[in-house]
PDB file of C-alpha atoms in Angstrom:
ATOM      1  CA  GLN A  12       4.973  61.134 -31.841  1.00 94.00           C
ATOM      2  CA  VAL A  13       6.822  60.220 -28.825  1.00 96.00           C
ATOM      3  CA  GLN A  14       9.229  62.444 -27.422  1.00 98.00           C
ATOM      4  CA  LEU A  15      11.716  62.769 -24.106  1.00 98.00           C
ATOM      5  CA  VAL A  16      13.694  65.693 -23.725  1.00 98.00           C
ATOM      6  CA  GLU A  17      16.126  66.173 -20.900  1.00 98.00           C
ATOM      7  CA  SER A  18      17.861  68.984 -19.142  1.00 97.00           C
ATOM      8  CA  GLY A  19      19.341  70.076 -16.378  1.00 97.00           C
ATOM      9  CA  GLY A  20      22.785  68.588 -16.446  1.00 97.00           C
ATOM     10  CA  GLY A  21      26.355  70.616 -16.024  1.00 97.00           C
ATOM     11  CA  LEU A  22      29.060  70.699 -13.883  1.00 97.00           C
ATOM     12  CA  VAL A  23      28.875  70.495 -10.269  1.00 97.00           C
ATOM     13  CA  LYS A  24      31.141  69.633  -7.166  1.00 97.00           C
ATOM     14  CA  PRO A  25      31.398  66.981  -5.480  1.00 97.00           C
ATOM     15  CA  GLY A  26      28.832  66.843  -2.438  1.00 97.00           C
ATOM     16  CA  GLY A  27      26.566  68.933  -3.992  1.00 97.00           C
ATOM     17  CA  SER A  28      23.157  68.951  -6.005  1.00 98.00           C
ATOM     18  CA  LEU A  29      21.304  68.834  -9.196  1.00 98.00           C
ATOM     19  CA  ARG A  30      17.929  68.813 -10.399  1.00 98.00           C
ATOM     20  CA  LEU A  31      17.174  66.879 -13.988  1.00 98.00           C
ATOM     21  CA  SER A  32      14.189  67.262 -16.158  1.00 98.00           C
ATOM     22  CA  CYS A  33      12.447  65.428 -18.530  1.00 98.00           C
ATOM     23  CA  ALA A  34       9.944  67.246 -20.811  1.00 98.00           C
ATOM     24  CA  ALA A  35       7.496  64.674 -22.384  1.00 98.00           C
ATOM     25  CA  SER A  36       5.283  64.810 -25.561  1.00 98.00           C
ATOM     26  CA  GLY A  37       3.163  63.219 -27.594  1.00 97.00           C
ATOM     27  CA  PHE A  38       1.891  60.019 -25.559  1.00 96.00           C
ATOM     28  CA  SER A  39      -0.685  60.514 -22.188  1.00 96.00           C
ATOM     29  CA  PHE A  40       2.221  60.628 -19.627  1.00 97.00           C
ATOM     30  CA  ARG A  41       0.098  59.529 -16.839  1.00 96.00           C
ATOM     31  CA  ASP A  42      -0.363  56.215 -18.315  1.00 95.00           C
ATOM     32  CA  ASN A  43       3.145  55.171 -18.244  1.00 96.00           C
ATOM     33  CA  TYR A  44       5.972  54.461 -15.677  1.00 96.00           C
ATOM     34  CA  MET A  45       9.118  56.412 -15.973  1.00 97.00           C
ATOM     35  CA  SER A  46      12.007  55.383 -15.363  1.00 97.00           C
ATOM     36  CA  TRP A  47      16.354  57.165 -15.281  1.00 98.00           C
ATOM     37  CA  ILE A  48      19.000  55.301 -16.691  1.00 98.00           C
ATOM     38  CA  ARG A  49      22.590  56.514 -16.585  1.00 98.00           C
ATOM     39  CA  GLN A  50      25.841  55.941 -18.449  1.00 98.00           C
ATOM     40  CA  ALA A  51      29.170  56.284 -17.457  1.00 97.00           C
ATOM     41  CA  PRO A  52      31.346  57.599 -20.138  1.00 96.00           C
ATOM     42  CA  GLY A  53      32.617  54.661 -21.980  1.00 94.00           C
ATOM     43  CA  LYS A  54      30.805  52.387 -19.699  1.00 95.00           C
ATOM     44  CA  GLY A  55      27.433  50.725 -19.839  1.00 96.00           C
ATOM     45  CA  LEU A  56      23.599  51.353 -19.025  1.00 97.00           C
ATOM     46  CA  GLU A  57      22.785  51.448 -15.383  1.00 97.00           C
ATOM     47  CA  TRP A  58      18.899  51.762 -14.306  1.00 97.00           C
ATOM     48  CA  LEU A  59      18.351  53.988 -11.467  1.00 97.00           C
ATOM     49  CA  VAL A  60      14.603  54.398 -10.555  1.00 97.00           C
ATOM     50  CA  TYR A  61      10.933  54.100 -11.699  1.00 96.00           C
ATOM     51  CA  VAL A  62       7.960  56.125 -10.861  1.00 96.00           C
ATOM     52  CA  SER A  63       4.414  54.924 -11.475  1.00 95.00           C
ATOM     53  CA  GLY A  64       2.262  57.088 -13.615  1.00 95.00           C
ATOM     54  CA  THR A  65       0.409  58.443 -10.805  1.00 95.00           C
ATOM     55  CA  GLY A  66       3.971  58.816  -9.018  1.00 94.00           C
ATOM     56  CA  SER A  67       2.630  57.369  -5.909  1.00 95.00           C
ATOM     57  CA  TYR A  68       5.168  54.272  -6.421  1.00 94.00           C
ATOM     58  CA  THR A  69       9.058  54.560  -6.561  1.00 95.00           C
ATOM     59  CA  HIS A  70      11.851  52.079  -6.845  1.00 95.00           C
ATOM     60  CA  TYR A  71      15.600  52.879  -6.437  1.00 96.00           C
ATOM     61  CA  ALA A  72      18.641  51.234  -7.242  1.00 95.00           C
ATOM     62  CA  ASP A  73      20.729  50.415  -4.316  1.00 93.00           C
ATOM     63  CA  SER A  74      23.495  52.553  -5.649  1.00 94.00           C
ATOM     64  CA  VAL A  75      21.576  55.759  -5.348  1.00 96.00           C
ATOM     65  CA  LYS A  76      18.919  55.043  -2.680  1.00 96.00           C
ATOM     66  CA  GLY A  77      18.766  57.847  -0.249  1.00 96.00           C
ATOM     67  CA  ARG A  78      20.608  60.297  -2.511  1.00 97.00           C
ATOM     68  CA  PHE A  79      18.486  60.705  -5.386  1.00 98.00           C
ATOM     69  CA  SER A  80      14.851  61.175  -5.317  1.00 98.00           C
ATOM     70  CA  VAL A  81      11.918  61.093  -8.545  1.00 98.00           C
ATOM     71  CA  SER A  82       8.944  62.973  -8.695  1.00 97.00           C
ATOM     72  CA  ARG A  83       6.845  63.981 -11.585  1.00 97.00           C
ATOM     73  CA  ASP A  84       4.173  66.089 -12.673  1.00 97.00           C
ATOM     74  CA  ASN A  85       1.543  65.053 -14.873  1.00 97.00           C
ATOM     75  CA  ALA A  86      -0.023  68.833 -15.730  1.00 97.00           C
ATOM     76  CA  LYS A  87       3.016  69.619 -16.931  1.00 98.00           C
ATOM     77  CA  ASN A  88       4.142  66.053 -18.626  1.00 98.00           C
ATOM     78  CA  SER A  89       7.323  66.404 -16.952  1.00 98.00           C
ATOM     79  CA  LEU A  90       9.809  64.082 -14.988  1.00 98.00           C
ATOM     80  CA  TYR A  91      12.710  64.970 -12.429  1.00 98.00           C
ATOM     81  CA  LEU A  92      15.200  63.886 -10.802  1.00 98.00           C
ATOM     82  CA  GLU A  93      16.488  65.577  -7.398  1.00 98.00           C
ATOM     83  CA  MET A  94      20.137  64.582  -6.959  1.00 98.00           C
ATOM     84  CA  ASN A  95      22.026  65.028  -3.734  1.00 97.00           C
ATOM     85  CA  SER A  96      25.623  63.796  -2.540  1.00 97.00           C
ATOM     86  CA  LEU A  97      26.868  64.419  -5.770  1.00 97.00           C
ATOM     87  CA  ARG A  98      30.211  61.958  -5.984  1.00 97.00           C
ATOM     88  CA  ALA A  99      32.418  61.376  -8.932  1.00 97.00           C
ATOM     89  CA  GLU A 100      31.404  57.944 -10.133  1.00 96.00           C
ATOM     90  CA  ASP A 101      27.701  59.887 -10.647  1.00 97.00           C
ATOM     91  CA  THR A 102      29.410  61.466 -13.905  1.00 98.00           C
ATOM     92  CA  ALA A 103      27.631  59.971 -16.489  1.00 98.00           C
ATOM     93  CA  VAL A 104      24.599  60.848 -19.572  1.00 98.00           C
ATOM     94  CA  TYR A 105      21.518  60.452 -17.549  1.00 98.00           C
ATOM     95  CA  PHE A 106      18.538  59.193 -19.804  1.00 98.00           C
ATOM     96  CA  CYS A 107      14.964  59.619 -18.977  1.00 98.00           C
ATOM     97  CA  ALA A 108      12.948  56.451 -20.859  1.00 98.00           C
ATOM     98  CA  ARG A 109       9.621  55.703 -21.250  1.00 98.00           C
ATOM     99  CA  GLN A 110       8.216  51.953 -19.823  1.00 96.00           C
ATOM    100  CA  ASP A 111       5.861  50.034 -21.624  1.00 91.00           C
ATOM    101  CA  SER A 112       2.527  50.093 -20.175  1.00 82.00           C
ATOM    102  CA  ARG A 113       2.565  46.653 -21.104  1.00 79.00           C
ATOM    103  CA  GLY A 114       5.697  45.186 -19.956  1.00 80.00           C
ATOM    104  CA  GLU A 115       9.050  45.654 -18.475  1.00 89.00           C
ATOM    105  CA  HIS A 116      10.833  47.153 -20.907  1.00 95.00           C
ATOM    106  CA  PHE A 117      11.693  50.876 -22.516  1.00 97.00           C
ATOM    107  CA  ASP A 118      10.473  52.024 -25.623  1.00 96.00           C
ATOM    108  CA  ASN A 119      11.213  55.503 -25.781  1.00 97.00           C
ATOM    109  CA  TRP A 120      14.286  57.375 -24.690  1.00 98.00           C
ATOM    110  CA  GLY A 121      15.274  60.738 -24.398  1.00 98.00           C
ATOM    111  CA  GLN A 122      18.710  62.263 -25.438  1.00 97.00           C
ATOM    112  CA  GLY A 123      20.508  61.922 -22.303  1.00 98.00           C
ATOM    113  CA  THR A 124      21.953  64.972 -20.541  1.00 98.00           C
ATOM    114  CA  LEU A 125      25.603  65.255 -19.090  1.00 98.00           C
ATOM    115  CA  VAL A 126      26.245  65.415 -15.114  1.00 98.00           C
ATOM    116  CA  THR A 127      29.992  65.845 -14.525  1.00 98.00           C
ATOM    117  CA  VAL A 128      30.919  65.878 -10.597  1.00 98.00           C
ATOM    118  CA  SER A 129      34.487  67.149 -10.330  1.00 97.00           C
ATOM    119  CA  SER A 130      36.088  69.791  -8.011  1.00 95.00           C
TER     120      SER A 130
ATOM    121  CA  GLN B   1      22.543  43.196  -8.212  1.00 74.00           C
ATOM    122  CA  SER B   2      25.544  42.473 -10.636  1.00 88.00           C
ATOM    123  CA  ALA B   3      25.114  43.472 -14.276  1.00 93.00           C
ATOM    124  CA  LEU B   4      23.777  40.769 -16.738  1.00 96.00           C
ATOM    125  CA  THR B   5      27.103  39.138 -18.715  1.00 97.00           C
ATOM    126  CA  GLN B   6      27.734  39.586 -22.264  1.00 98.00           C
ATOM    127  CA  PRO B   7      30.480  39.096 -24.449  1.00 98.00           C
ATOM    128  CA  ALA B   8      32.689  42.531 -24.719  1.00 97.00           C
ATOM    129  CA  SER B   9      32.750  42.080 -28.601  1.00 97.00           C
ATOM    130  CA  VAL B  10      31.192  40.114 -31.500  1.00 98.00           C
ATOM    131  CA  SER B  11      32.399  40.269 -35.261  1.00 96.00           C
ATOM    132  CA  GLY B  12      31.120  39.161 -38.514  1.00 96.00           C
ATOM    133  CA  SER B  13      31.251  39.567 -42.033  1.00 96.00           C
ATOM    134  CA  PRO B  14      28.245  41.211 -44.058  1.00 96.00           C
ATOM    135  CA  GLY B  15      25.352  38.619 -44.451  1.00 96.00           C
ATOM    136  CA  GLN B  16      26.820  36.580 -41.683  1.00 97.00           C
ATOM    137  CA  SER B  17      24.284  35.565 -38.387  1.00 97.00           C
ATOM    138  CA  ILE B  18      25.628  36.484 -35.211  1.00 97.00           C
ATOM    139  CA  THR B  19      24.534  36.052 -31.492  1.00 98.00           C
ATOM    140  CA  ILE B  20      25.245  37.601 -28.450  1.00 98.00           C
ATOM    141  CA  SER B  21      24.588  36.315 -25.294  1.00 98.00           C
ATOM    142  CA  CYS B  22      23.425  37.723 -21.997  1.00 98.00           C
ATOM    143  CA  THR B  23      23.776  35.501 -18.840  1.00 97.00           C
ATOM    144  CA  GLY B  24      22.067  36.373 -15.650  1.00 96.00           C
ATOM    145  CA  SER B  25      20.527  34.324 -12.874  1.00 94.00           C
ATOM    146  CA  SER B  26      17.452  32.590 -11.445  1.00 93.00           C
ATOM    147  CA  SER B  27      16.672  35.667 -10.116  1.00 92.00           C
ATOM    148  CA  ASP B  28      16.460  37.595 -13.353  1.00 94.00           C
ATOM    149  CA  VAL B  29      16.944  36.429 -16.603  1.00 96.00           C
ATOM    150  CA  GLY B  30      16.270  32.849 -15.349  1.00 95.00           C
ATOM    151  CA  ALA B  31      12.847  33.898 -13.502  1.00 94.00           C
ATOM    152  CA  TYR B  32      11.086  35.808 -16.191  1.00 94.00           C
ATOM    153  CA  ASN B  33      10.549  36.588 -19.597  1.00 95.00           C
ATOM    154  CA  TYR B  34      10.864  40.155 -19.773  1.00 96.00           C
ATOM    155  CA  VAL B  35      14.263  40.020 -21.795  1.00 97.00           C
ATOM    156  CA  SER B  36      15.231  42.919 -23.835  1.00 98.00           C
ATOM    157  CA  TRP B  37      17.595  44.295 -25.943  1.00 98.00           C
ATOM    158  CA  TYR B  38      19.066  47.809 -27.259  1.00 98.00           C
ATOM    159  CA  GLN B  39      20.816  48.999 -29.724  1.00 98.00           C
ATOM    160  CA  GLN B  40      23.117  52.226 -29.404  1.00 98.00           C
ATOM    161  CA  ARG B  41      24.969  53.619 -31.680  1.00 96.00           C
ATOM    162  CA  PRO B  42      27.756  56.428 -30.605  1.00 93.00           C
ATOM    163  CA  GLY B  43      26.464  59.191 -29.576  1.00 93.00           C
ATOM    164  CA  LYS B  44      22.917  58.551 -29.502  1.00 96.00           C
ATOM    165  CA  ALA B  45      20.052  57.069 -26.813  1.00 97.00           C
ATOM    166  CA  PRO B  46      19.471  53.280 -26.830  1.00 98.00           C
ATOM    167  CA  LYS B  47      16.919  51.992 -29.355  1.00 98.00           C
ATOM    168  CA  LEU B  48      14.311  49.258 -28.050  1.00 98.00           C
ATOM    169  CA  MET B  49      15.317  46.006 -30.831  1.00 98.00           C
ATOM    170  CA  ILE B  50      13.613  43.287 -28.438  1.00 98.00           C
ATOM    171  CA  TYR B  51      11.339  43.047 -25.820  1.00 97.00           C
ATOM    172  CA  ASP B  52       9.638  40.314 -23.993  1.00 96.00           C
ATOM    173  CA  VAL B  53      12.471  37.725 -25.078  1.00 97.00           C
ATOM    174  CA  SER B  54      11.459  37.749 -28.757  1.00 97.00           C
ATOM    175  CA  HIS B  55       8.927  40.205 -29.811  1.00 97.00           C
ATOM    176  CA  ARG B  56       9.911  42.766 -32.189  1.00 97.00           C
ATOM    177  CA  PRO B  57       8.305  46.391 -31.869  1.00 95.00           C
ATOM    178  CA  SER B  58       7.227  47.963 -34.943  1.00 95.00           C
ATOM    179  CA  GLY B  59      10.043  49.138 -37.272  1.00 95.00           C
ATOM    180  CA  VAL B  60      12.627  47.102 -36.386  1.00 97.00           C
ATOM    181  CA  SER B  61      13.940  44.872 -39.359  1.00 96.00           C
ATOM    182  CA  ASN B  62      12.986  40.966 -38.616  1.00 96.00           C
ATOM    183  CA  ARG B  63      17.009  40.011 -39.182  1.00 97.00           C
ATOM    184  CA  PHE B  64      17.222  40.804 -35.181  1.00 98.00           C
ATOM    185  CA  SER B  65      15.726  38.007 -33.340  1.00 98.00           C
ATOM    186  CA  GLY B  66      15.547  36.942 -29.444  1.00 98.00           C
ATOM    187  CA  SER B  67      15.510  33.601 -27.599  1.00 97.00           C
ATOM    188  CA  LYS B  68      16.130  32.921 -24.123  1.00 98.00           C
ATOM    189  CA  SER B  69      17.566  29.134 -22.744  1.00 97.00           C
ATOM    190  CA  GLY B  70      17.753  29.356 -18.590  1.00 96.00           C
ATOM    191  CA  ASN B  71      19.680  31.996 -17.440  1.00 97.00           C
ATOM    192  CA  THR B  72      20.724  32.642 -20.646  1.00 98.00           C
ATOM    193  CA  ALA B  73      19.363  34.958 -23.226  1.00 98.00           C
ATOM    194  CA  SER B  74      20.338  35.686 -26.782  1.00 98.00           C
ATOM    195  CA  LEU B  75      19.868  38.041 -29.582  1.00 98.00           C
ATOM    196  CA  THR B  76      20.665  37.046 -33.215  1.00 98.00           C
ATOM    197  CA  ILE B  77      21.536  39.246 -36.053  1.00 98.00           C
ATOM    198  CA  SER B  78      21.193  37.691 -39.523  1.00 97.00           C
ATOM    199  CA  GLY B  79      22.469  38.967 -42.831  1.00 97.00           C
ATOM    200  CA  LEU B  80      24.537  41.103 -41.007  1.00 97.00           C
ATOM    201  CA  GLN B  81      24.864  44.582 -42.499  1.00 97.00           C
ATOM    202  CA  THR B  82      27.020  47.731 -41.980  1.00 96.00           C
ATOM    203  CA  GLU B  83      24.071  49.707 -40.368  1.00 96.00           C
ATOM    204  CA  ASP B  84      24.142  46.984 -37.604  1.00 97.00           C
ATOM    205  CA  GLU B  85      27.252  48.041 -36.070  1.00 97.00           C
ATOM    206  CA  ALA B  86      26.728  49.432 -32.358  1.00 97.00           C
ATOM    207  CA  ASP B  87      26.545  48.431 -28.640  1.00 98.00           C
ATOM    208  CA  TYR B  88      24.032  46.204 -27.587  1.00 98.00           C
ATOM    209  CA  PHE B  89      22.573  45.906 -24.343  1.00 98.00           C
ATOM    210  CA  CYS B  90      20.344  43.076 -23.171  1.00 98.00           C
ATOM    211  CA  CYS B  91      17.655  43.817 -19.727  1.00 97.00           C
ATOM    212  CA  SER B  92      16.118  41.863 -17.592  1.00 97.00           C
ATOM    213  CA  TYR B  93      13.769  42.386 -15.152  1.00 95.00           C
ATOM    214  CA  THR B  94      14.957  40.740 -11.505  1.00 93.00           C
ATOM    215  CA  ARG B  95      13.332  40.361  -8.552  1.00 84.00           C
ATOM    216  CA  THR B  96      15.582  42.535  -6.180  1.00 83.00           C
ATOM    217  CA  THR B  97      16.258  46.185  -8.249  1.00 84.00           C
ATOM    218  CA  ALA B  98      13.684  45.994 -10.488  1.00 90.00           C
ATOM    219  CA  HIS B  99      15.979  46.076 -13.748  1.00 95.00           C
ATOM    220  CA  VAL B 100      19.339  45.079 -14.373  1.00 96.00           C
ATOM    221  CA  PHE B 101      21.238  45.776 -17.942  1.00 97.00           C
ATOM    222  CA  GLY B 102      24.029  43.931 -19.364  1.00 98.00           C
ATOM    223  CA  THR B 103      27.505  44.774 -19.579  1.00 97.00           C
ATOM    224  CA  GLY B 104      27.060  45.469 -23.566  1.00 97.00           C
ATOM    225  CA  THR B 105      28.404  44.250 -26.349  1.00 98.00           C
ATOM    226  CA  LYS B 106      30.322  45.820 -29.467  1.00 98.00           C
ATOM    227  CA  VAL B 107      29.159  44.561 -32.617  1.00 98.00           C
ATOM    228  CA  THR B 108      31.555  45.201 -35.509  1.00 97.00           C
ATOM    229  CA  VAL B 109      31.077  44.488 -39.277  1.00 96.00           C
ATOM    230  CA  LEU B 110      34.474  43.561 -41.069  1.00 93.00           C
TER     231      LEU B 110
END
């Protein structure tokens, strides 16, 4: 079955950087767009970015454009999120999610990894 | 792009039906039939319940149904059960930022 496992979260100081990973299994990873979505403590979901199956096309939310960078390694079935210039408001659980190849919805999600930005 | 508007909370008794609204604009909900709904229990990842306005993924109870009228989408849960108690989020494809989520609704079974 489809499995997505995020890692790399932790405590980082404001202005710092962090790289999140998402290991995928149970499906043909290269066939699906993938997204990162976050949820601040006690708040709603915020879509951040998607990357196409080949990795050649990306689209970012304004809130992270220029600071976050998404990439994928289809040979390793892995998705990444490089986060720079982190702010307190970036504190959240970060989920990777598979986008269904037939539409614009997220049919499988990882369990999330917590990123805390604090001095 | 502002979040889609959902009521903060909706409640109902077991067996009743409830409806959660999701109001957007002509750039998102009103423009595309790409509205999806997610159920999230505390400490868990969201789970897809409805996609493309009204389609149910395999394994999701037929007590969940979706619809759309103009710029507002709706999720109806019929025959409410205690296990339905959770947060629910809508999501729409948008012309500008690709995807936008709703503010979320806490469903309480009385």
